[in-house]
Short mmCIF file of C-alpha atoms in Angstrom, two decimals:
data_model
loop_
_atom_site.label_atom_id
_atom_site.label_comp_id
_atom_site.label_asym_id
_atom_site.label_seq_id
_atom_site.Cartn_x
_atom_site.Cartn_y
_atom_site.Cartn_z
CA UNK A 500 0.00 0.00 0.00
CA UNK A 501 1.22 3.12 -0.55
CA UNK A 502 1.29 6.36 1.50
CA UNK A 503 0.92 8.83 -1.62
CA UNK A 504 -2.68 10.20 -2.54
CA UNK A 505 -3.30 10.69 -5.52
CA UNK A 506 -5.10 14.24 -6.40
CA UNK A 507 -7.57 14.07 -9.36
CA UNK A 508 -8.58 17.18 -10.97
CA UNK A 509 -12.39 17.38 -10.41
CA UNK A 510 -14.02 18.46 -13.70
CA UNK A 511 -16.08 21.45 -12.14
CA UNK A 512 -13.23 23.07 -11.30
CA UNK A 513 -12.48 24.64 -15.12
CA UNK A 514 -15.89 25.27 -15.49
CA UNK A 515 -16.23 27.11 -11.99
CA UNK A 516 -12.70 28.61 -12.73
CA UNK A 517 -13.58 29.58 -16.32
CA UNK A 518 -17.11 31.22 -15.16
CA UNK A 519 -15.99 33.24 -13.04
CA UNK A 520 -13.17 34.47 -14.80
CA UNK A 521 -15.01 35.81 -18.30
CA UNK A 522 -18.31 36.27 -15.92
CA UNK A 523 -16.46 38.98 -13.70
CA UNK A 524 -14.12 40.18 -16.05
CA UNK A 525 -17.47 40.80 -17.81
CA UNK A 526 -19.28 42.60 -15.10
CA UNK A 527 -16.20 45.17 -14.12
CA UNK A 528 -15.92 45.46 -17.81
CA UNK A 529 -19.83 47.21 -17.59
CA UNK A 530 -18.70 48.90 -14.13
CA UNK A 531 -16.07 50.44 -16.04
CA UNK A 532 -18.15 51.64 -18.92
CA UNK A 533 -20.63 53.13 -16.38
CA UNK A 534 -17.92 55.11 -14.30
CA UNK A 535 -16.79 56.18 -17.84
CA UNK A 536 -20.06 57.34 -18.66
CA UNK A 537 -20.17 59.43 -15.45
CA UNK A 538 -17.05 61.31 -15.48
CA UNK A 539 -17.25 62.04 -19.37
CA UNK A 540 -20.60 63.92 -18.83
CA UNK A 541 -23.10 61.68 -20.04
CA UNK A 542 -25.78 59.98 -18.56
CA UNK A 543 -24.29 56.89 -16.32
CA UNK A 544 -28.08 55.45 -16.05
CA UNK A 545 -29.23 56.07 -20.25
CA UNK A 546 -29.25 54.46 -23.74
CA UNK A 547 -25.31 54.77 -24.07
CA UNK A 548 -25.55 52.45 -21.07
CA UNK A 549 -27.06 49.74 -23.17
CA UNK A 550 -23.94 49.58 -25.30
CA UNK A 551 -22.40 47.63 -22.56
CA UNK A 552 -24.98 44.90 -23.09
CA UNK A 553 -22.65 42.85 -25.46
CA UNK A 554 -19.86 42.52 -22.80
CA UNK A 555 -21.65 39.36 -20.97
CA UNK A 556 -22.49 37.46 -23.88
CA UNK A 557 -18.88 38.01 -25.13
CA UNK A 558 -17.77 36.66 -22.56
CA UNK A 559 -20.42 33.74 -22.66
CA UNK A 560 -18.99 32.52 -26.07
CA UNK A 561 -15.24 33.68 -25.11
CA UNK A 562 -15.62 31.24 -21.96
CA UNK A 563 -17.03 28.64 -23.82
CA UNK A 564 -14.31 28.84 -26.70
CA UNK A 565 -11.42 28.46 -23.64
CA UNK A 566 -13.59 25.39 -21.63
CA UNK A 567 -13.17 23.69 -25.17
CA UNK A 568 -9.52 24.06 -25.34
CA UNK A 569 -9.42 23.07 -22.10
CA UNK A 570 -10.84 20.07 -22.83
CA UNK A 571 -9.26 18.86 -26.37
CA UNK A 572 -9.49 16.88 -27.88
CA UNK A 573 -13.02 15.73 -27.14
CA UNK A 574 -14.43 18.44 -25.97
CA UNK A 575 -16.37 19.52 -22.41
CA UNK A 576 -19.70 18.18 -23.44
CA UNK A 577 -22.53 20.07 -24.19
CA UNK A 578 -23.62 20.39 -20.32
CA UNK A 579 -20.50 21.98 -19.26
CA UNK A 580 -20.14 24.05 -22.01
CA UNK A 581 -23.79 25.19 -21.79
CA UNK A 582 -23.10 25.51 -17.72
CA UNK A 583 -20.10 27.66 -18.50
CA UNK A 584 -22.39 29.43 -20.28
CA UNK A 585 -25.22 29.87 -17.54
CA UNK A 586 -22.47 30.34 -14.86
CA UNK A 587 -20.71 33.23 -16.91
CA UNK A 588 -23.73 35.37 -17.70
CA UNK A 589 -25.45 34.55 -14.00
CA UNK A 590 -21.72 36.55 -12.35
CA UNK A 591 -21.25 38.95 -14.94
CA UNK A 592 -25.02 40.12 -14.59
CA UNK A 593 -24.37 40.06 -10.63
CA UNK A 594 -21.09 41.63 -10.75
CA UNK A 595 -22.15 44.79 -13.32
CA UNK A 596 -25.62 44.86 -11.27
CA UNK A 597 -23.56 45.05 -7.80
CA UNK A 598 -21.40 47.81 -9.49
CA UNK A 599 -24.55 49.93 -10.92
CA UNK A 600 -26.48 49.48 -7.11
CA UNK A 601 -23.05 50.90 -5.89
CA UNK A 602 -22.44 53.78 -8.18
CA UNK A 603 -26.21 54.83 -7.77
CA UNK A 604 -25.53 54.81 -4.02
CA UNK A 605 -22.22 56.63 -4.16
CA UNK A 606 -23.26 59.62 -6.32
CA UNK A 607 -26.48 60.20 -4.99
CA UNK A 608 -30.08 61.04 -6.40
CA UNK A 609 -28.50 63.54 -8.83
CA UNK A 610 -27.41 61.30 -11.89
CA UNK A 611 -30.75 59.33 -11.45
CA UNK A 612 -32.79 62.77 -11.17
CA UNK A 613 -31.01 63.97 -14.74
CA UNK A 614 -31.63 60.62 -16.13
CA UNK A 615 -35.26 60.55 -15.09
CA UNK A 616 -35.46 64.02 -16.50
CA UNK A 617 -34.12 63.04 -20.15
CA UNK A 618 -36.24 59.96 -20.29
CA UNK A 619 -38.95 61.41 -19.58
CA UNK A 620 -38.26 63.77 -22.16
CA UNK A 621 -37.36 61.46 -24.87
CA UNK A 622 -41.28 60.02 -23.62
CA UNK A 623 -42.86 63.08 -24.20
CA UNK A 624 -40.90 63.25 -27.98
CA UNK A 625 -42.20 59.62 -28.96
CA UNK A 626 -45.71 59.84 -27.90
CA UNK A 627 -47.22 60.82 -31.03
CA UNK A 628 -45.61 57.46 -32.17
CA UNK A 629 -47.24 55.69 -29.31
CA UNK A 630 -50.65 57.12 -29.73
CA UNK A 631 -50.52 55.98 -33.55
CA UNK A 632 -50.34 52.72 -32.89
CA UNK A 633 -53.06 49.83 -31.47
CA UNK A 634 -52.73 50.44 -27.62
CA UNK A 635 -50.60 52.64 -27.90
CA UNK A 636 -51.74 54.72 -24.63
CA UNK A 637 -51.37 51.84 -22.50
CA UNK A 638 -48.14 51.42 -23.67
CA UNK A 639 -46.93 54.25 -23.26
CA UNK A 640 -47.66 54.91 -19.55
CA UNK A 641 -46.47 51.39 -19.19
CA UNK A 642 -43.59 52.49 -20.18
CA UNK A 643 -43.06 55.39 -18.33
CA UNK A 644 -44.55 53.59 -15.49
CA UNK A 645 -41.09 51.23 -16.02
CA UNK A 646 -38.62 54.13 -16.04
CA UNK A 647 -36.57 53.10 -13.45
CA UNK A 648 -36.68 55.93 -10.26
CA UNK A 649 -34.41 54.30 -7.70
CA UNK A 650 -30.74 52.28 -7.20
CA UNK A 651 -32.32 49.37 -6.86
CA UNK A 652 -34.83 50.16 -9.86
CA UNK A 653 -31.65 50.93 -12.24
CA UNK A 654 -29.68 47.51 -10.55
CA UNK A 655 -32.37 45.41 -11.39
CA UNK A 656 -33.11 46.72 -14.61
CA UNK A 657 -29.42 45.89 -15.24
CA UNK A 658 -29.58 42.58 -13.72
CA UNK A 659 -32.30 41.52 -16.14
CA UNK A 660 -31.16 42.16 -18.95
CA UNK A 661 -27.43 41.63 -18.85
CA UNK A 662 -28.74 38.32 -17.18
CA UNK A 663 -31.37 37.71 -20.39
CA UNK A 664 -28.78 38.58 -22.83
CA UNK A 665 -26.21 36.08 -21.95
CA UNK A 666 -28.45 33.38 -21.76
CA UNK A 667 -30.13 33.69 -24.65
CA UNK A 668 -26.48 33.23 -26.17
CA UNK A 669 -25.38 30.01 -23.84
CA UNK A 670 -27.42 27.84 -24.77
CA UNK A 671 -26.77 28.47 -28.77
CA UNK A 672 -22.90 29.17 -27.70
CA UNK A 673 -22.50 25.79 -25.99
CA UNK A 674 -24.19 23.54 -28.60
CA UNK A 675 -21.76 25.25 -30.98
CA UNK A 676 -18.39 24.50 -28.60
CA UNK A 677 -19.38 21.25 -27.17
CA UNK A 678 -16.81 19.40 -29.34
#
C-alpha cells in the first residue's frame, strides 16, 4: 500500500474557474463603462448604457471557446459548455448589477434625477408614435410607469437584462463549442 494520494482534478473546477473568470471580467468590464459614462458627462443610467450589453455574452462565447480548449481533444460536453455558459452570464449580470447598485448609491439622487429628467423627455418626444399605434396609450404609460426611479430600480433593470442577454447566447454558444 502506498502512502501517496493521488489528487484528481475534479471536472467542475475549469468550469467554476472559467465562469468566473469571463463572468467577472465581464461585469467590471460594464462597471467600467458606467464610471466612464459618469465622469465624461453623459448619462451613467441612459441608452449609451445599453452599449455595454454585449460585454456578458462576449464573454459567454469567449468562456465557452477556452472550456473547449481546455478540454481537447473531445471536448467539455454540451452540459459543461452550456453551464459555463449559464455560470458566466449569471456573475457577470451580478457583478455589473452590484457595481450599478453601488455607483447609484455613491453619487447620490443627482445622476438618477437627470436621467429621469431626459427619459422622460425622450417620452414626451415619442408619444405621437405611441398614440398611432393599437394600444398605444397603454403602452406608453407602461412604459413610463417602467422608467426606473431608484438604485435598486436601475440595478435590477441591469440585472435583467445583462442576465437575459447572456443566456439567450449560452445555450446556442455551448451547442456550438461542445466538441
Amino acid at each position: 500500500m502506498s502512502d501517496i494520494v493521488e489528487e484528481s482534478v475534479s471536472p467542475a473546477k475549469p468550469v467554476l474557474r472559467t465562469a468566473l473568470l469571463f463572468g467577472v471580467g465581464a461585469g467590471v468590464l460594464c462597471a467600467i463603462w458606467v464610471i466612464g459614462l459618469y465622469l465624461s458627462g453623459s448619462n451613467p443610467y441612459g441608452p449609451k448604457r445599453l452599449m455595454a450589453i454585449f460585454a456578458p455574452p462576449i464573454a459567454v462565447l469567449l468562456g465557452q471557446w477556452q472550456l473547449r480548449r481546455h478540454f481537447k481533444p473531445e471536448g467539455p460536453g454540451i452540459l459543461k459548455s452550456v453551464g459555463t455558459g449559464l455560470l458566466i452570464a449569471l456573475f457577470a449580470a451580478v457583478v455589473s448589477a452590484g457595481s450599478v447598485y453601488a455607483f447609484a448609491r455613491i453619487t447620490g439622487p443627482d445622476p438618477i434625477a437627470r436621467h429621469l429628467t431626459e427619459m422622460r423627455q425622450l417620452l414626451k418626444q415619442s408619444r405621437p408614435m405611441f398614440l398611432k399605434e393599437k394600444n398605444g396609450r397603454q403602452q406608453y404609460e407602461q412604459t413610463y410607469r417602467g422608467l426606473a426611479f431608484s438604485a435598486q430600480g436601475l440595478a435590477a433593470d441591469d440585472y435583467m437584462r445583462k442576465l437575459l442577454v447572456g443566456v439567450l447566447l449560452s445555450i446556442p454558444g455551448g451547442i456550438f463549442l461542445r466538441k
